[in-house]
mmCIF file of C-alpha atoms in Angstrom:
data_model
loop_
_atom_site.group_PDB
_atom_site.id
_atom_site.type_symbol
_atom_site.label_atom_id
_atom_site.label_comp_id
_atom_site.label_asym_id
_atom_site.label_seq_id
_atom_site.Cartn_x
_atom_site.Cartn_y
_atom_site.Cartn_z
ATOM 1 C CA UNK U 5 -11.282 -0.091 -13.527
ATOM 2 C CA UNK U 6 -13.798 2.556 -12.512
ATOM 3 C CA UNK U 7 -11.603 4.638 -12.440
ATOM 4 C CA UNK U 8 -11.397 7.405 -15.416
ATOM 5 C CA UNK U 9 -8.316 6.837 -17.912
ATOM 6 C CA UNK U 10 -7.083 10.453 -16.453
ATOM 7 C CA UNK U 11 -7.275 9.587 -12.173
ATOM 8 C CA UNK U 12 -5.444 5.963 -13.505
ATOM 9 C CA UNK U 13 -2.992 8.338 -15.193
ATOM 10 C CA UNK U 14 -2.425 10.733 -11.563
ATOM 11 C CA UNK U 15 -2.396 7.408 -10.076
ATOM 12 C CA UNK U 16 0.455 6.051 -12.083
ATOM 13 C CA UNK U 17 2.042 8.876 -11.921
ATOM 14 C CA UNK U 18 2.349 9.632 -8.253
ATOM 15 C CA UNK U 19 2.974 6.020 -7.607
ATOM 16 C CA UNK U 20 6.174 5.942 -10.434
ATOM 17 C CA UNK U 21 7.387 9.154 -8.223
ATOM 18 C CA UNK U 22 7.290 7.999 -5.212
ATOM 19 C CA UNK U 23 8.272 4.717 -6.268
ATOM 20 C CA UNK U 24 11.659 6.437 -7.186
ATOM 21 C CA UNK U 25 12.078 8.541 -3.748
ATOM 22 C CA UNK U 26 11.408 5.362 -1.915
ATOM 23 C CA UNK U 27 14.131 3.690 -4.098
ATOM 24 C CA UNK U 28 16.405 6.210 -3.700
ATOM 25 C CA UNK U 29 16.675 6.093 0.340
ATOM 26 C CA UNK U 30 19.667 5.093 1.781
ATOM 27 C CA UNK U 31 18.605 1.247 3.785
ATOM 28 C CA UNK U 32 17.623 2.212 7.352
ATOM 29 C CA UNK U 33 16.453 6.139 6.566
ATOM 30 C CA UNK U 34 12.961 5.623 8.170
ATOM 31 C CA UNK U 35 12.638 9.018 9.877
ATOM 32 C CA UNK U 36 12.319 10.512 6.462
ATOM 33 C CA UNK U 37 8.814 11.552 5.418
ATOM 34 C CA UNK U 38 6.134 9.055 4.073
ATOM 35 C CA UNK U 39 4.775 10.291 0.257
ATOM 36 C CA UNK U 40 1.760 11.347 0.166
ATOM 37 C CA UNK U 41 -0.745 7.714 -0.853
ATOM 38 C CA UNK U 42 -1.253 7.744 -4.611
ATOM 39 C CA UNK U 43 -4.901 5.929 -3.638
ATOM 40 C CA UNK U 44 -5.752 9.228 -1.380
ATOM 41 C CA UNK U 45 -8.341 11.210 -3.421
ATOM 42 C CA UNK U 46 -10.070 14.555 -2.310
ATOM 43 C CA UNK U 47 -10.642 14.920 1.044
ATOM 44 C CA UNK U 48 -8.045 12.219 2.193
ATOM 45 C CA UNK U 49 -10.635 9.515 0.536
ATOM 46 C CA UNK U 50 -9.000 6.084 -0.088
ATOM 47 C CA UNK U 51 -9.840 5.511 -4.009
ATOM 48 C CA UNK U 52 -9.500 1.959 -3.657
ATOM 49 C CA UNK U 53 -11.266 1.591 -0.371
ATOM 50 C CA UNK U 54 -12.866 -1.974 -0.632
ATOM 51 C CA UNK U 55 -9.711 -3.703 -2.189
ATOM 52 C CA UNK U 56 -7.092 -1.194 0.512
ATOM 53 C CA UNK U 57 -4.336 -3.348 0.776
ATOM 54 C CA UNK U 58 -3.464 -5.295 4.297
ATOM 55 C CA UNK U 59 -1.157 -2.543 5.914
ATOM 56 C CA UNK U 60 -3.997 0.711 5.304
ATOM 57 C CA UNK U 61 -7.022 -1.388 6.722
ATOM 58 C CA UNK U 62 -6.170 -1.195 10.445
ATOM 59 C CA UNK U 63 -4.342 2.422 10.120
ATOM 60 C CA UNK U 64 -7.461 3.749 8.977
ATOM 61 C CA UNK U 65 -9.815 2.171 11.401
ATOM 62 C CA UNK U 66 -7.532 3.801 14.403
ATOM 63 C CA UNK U 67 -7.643 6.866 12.437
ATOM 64 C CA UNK U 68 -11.496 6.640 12.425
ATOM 65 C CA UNK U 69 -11.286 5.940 16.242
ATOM 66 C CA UNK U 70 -9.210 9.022 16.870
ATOM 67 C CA UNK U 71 -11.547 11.065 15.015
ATOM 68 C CA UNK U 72 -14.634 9.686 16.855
ATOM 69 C CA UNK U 73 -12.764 10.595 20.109
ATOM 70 C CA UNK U 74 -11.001 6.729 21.193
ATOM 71 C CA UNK U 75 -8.376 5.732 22.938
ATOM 72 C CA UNK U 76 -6.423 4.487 20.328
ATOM 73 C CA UNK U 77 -2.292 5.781 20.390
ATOM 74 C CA UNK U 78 -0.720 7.620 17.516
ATOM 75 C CA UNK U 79 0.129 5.735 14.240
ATOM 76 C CA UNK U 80 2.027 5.730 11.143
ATOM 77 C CA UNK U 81 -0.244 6.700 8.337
ATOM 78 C CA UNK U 82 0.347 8.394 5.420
ATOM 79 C CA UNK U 83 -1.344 11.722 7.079
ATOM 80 C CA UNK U 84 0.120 11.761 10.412
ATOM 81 C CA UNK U 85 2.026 14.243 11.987
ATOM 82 C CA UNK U 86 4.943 12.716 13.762
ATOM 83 C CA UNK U 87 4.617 9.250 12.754
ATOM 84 C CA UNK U 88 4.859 6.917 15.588
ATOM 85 C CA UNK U 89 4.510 3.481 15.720
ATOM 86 C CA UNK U 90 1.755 2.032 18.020
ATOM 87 C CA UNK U 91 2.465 -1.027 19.884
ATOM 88 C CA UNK U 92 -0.832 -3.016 19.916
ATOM 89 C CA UNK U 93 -2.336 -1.728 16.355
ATOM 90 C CA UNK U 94 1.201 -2.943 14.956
ATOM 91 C CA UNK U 95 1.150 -5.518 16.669
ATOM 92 C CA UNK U 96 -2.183 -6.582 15.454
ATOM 93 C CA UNK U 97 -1.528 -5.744 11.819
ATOM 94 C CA UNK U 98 1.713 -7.375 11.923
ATOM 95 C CA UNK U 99 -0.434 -10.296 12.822
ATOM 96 C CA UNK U 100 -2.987 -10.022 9.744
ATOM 97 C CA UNK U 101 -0.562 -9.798 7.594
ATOM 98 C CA UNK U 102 1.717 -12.928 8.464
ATOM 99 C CA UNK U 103 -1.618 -15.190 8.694
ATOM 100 C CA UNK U 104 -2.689 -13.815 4.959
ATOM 101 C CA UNK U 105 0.924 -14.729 4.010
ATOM 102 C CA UNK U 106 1.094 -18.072 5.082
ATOM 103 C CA UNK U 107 -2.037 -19.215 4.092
ATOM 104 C CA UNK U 108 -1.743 -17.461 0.169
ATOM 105 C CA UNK U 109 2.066 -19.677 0.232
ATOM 106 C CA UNK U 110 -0.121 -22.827 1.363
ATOM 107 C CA UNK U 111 -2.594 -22.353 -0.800
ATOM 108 C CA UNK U 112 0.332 -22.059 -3.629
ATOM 109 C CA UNK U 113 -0.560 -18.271 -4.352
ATOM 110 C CA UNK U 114 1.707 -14.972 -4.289
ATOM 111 C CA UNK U 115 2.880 -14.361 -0.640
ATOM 112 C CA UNK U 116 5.056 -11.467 -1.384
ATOM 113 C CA UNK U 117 5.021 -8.611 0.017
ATOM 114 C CA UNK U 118 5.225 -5.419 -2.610
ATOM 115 C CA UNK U 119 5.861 -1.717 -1.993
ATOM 116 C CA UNK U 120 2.637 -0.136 -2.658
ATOM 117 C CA UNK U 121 3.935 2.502 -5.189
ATOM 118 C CA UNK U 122 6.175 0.601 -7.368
ATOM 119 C CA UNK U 123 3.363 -2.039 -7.283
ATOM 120 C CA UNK U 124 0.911 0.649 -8.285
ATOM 121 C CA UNK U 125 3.389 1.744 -11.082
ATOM 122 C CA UNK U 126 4.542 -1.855 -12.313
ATOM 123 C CA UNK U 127 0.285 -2.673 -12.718
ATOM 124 C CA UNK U 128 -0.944 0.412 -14.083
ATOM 125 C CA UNK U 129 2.006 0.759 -16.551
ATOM 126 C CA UNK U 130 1.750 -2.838 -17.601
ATOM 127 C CA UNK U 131 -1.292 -3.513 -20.051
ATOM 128 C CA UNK U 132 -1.662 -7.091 -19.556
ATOM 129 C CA UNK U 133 -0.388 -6.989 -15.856
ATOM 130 C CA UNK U 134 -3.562 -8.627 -14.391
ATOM 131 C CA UNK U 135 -3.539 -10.956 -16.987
ATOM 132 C CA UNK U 136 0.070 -11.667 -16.533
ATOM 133 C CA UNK U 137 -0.197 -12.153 -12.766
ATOM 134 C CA UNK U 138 -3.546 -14.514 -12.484
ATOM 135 C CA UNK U 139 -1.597 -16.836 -14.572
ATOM 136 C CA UNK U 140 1.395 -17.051 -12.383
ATOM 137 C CA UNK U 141 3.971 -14.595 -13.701
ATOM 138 C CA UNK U 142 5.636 -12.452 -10.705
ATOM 139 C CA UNK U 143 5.414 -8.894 -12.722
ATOM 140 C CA UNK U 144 5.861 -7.774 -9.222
ATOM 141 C CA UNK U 145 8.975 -9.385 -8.659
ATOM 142 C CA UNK U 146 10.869 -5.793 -8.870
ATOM 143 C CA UNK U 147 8.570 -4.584 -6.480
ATOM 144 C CA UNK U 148 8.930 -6.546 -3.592
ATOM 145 C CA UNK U 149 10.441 -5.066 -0.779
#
């Protein structure tokens, strides 16, 4: 929401594209390259930085690391090179990820686990998809991957 009508538009946009390249892959083509993040703004800046979703929170602190000179080993963000996956960051976000899980299923919420861009594309596209979603409708259902 503070986000100008026109960046929600490139968002949507970007996110409907790649939601279709992603779609498109044949099951098991993961050495093909990762689309460029429809939340990256200038300068590589997450747009939605303070509600990131699970799986860009620890890529971007070992990116910070790297940058500030750590130890951390390569990863498998949406900037990177040669994507390669790193065994204790993984490991760790794996981790995050199957704890938030299980406790939104106990606590009777949504536990899926959505693509990012056809997620993007399904809730910008969708007037009424917040509204939809907080009362219990799975708009995301198409998106889950």
């Amino acid at each position: 929401q503070s986000r100008s009508r026109a960046e929600q538009q490139q968002i949507y946009e970007m996110a409907a594209e790649n939601a279709k390249i992603i779609a498109a892959r044949a099951p098991g083509e993961s050495n093909l390259p990762v689309p460029p993040c429809p939340l990256s703004g200038p300068g590589h800046v997450c747009c939605a930085y303070g509600a990131r979703p699970l799986r860009c929170r620890p890529l971007h602190a070992i990116s910070i690391a790297q940058d500030l000179g750590g130890k951390s080993s390569p990863h498998a963000g949406p900037q990177a090179e040669a994507p390669v996956e790193s065994g204790h960051e993984q490991t760790v976000a794996e981790g995050i990820e199957l704890g938030f899980t299980r406790a939104l299923k106990s606590a009777g919420l949504d536990s899926d686990v959505y693509e990012i861009n056809s997620a993007l594309a399904m809730a910008l596209g969708t007037p009424d998809a917040a509204e939809r979603w907080a009362e219990g409708e799975n708009i995301f259902r198409t998106s889950t991957t």
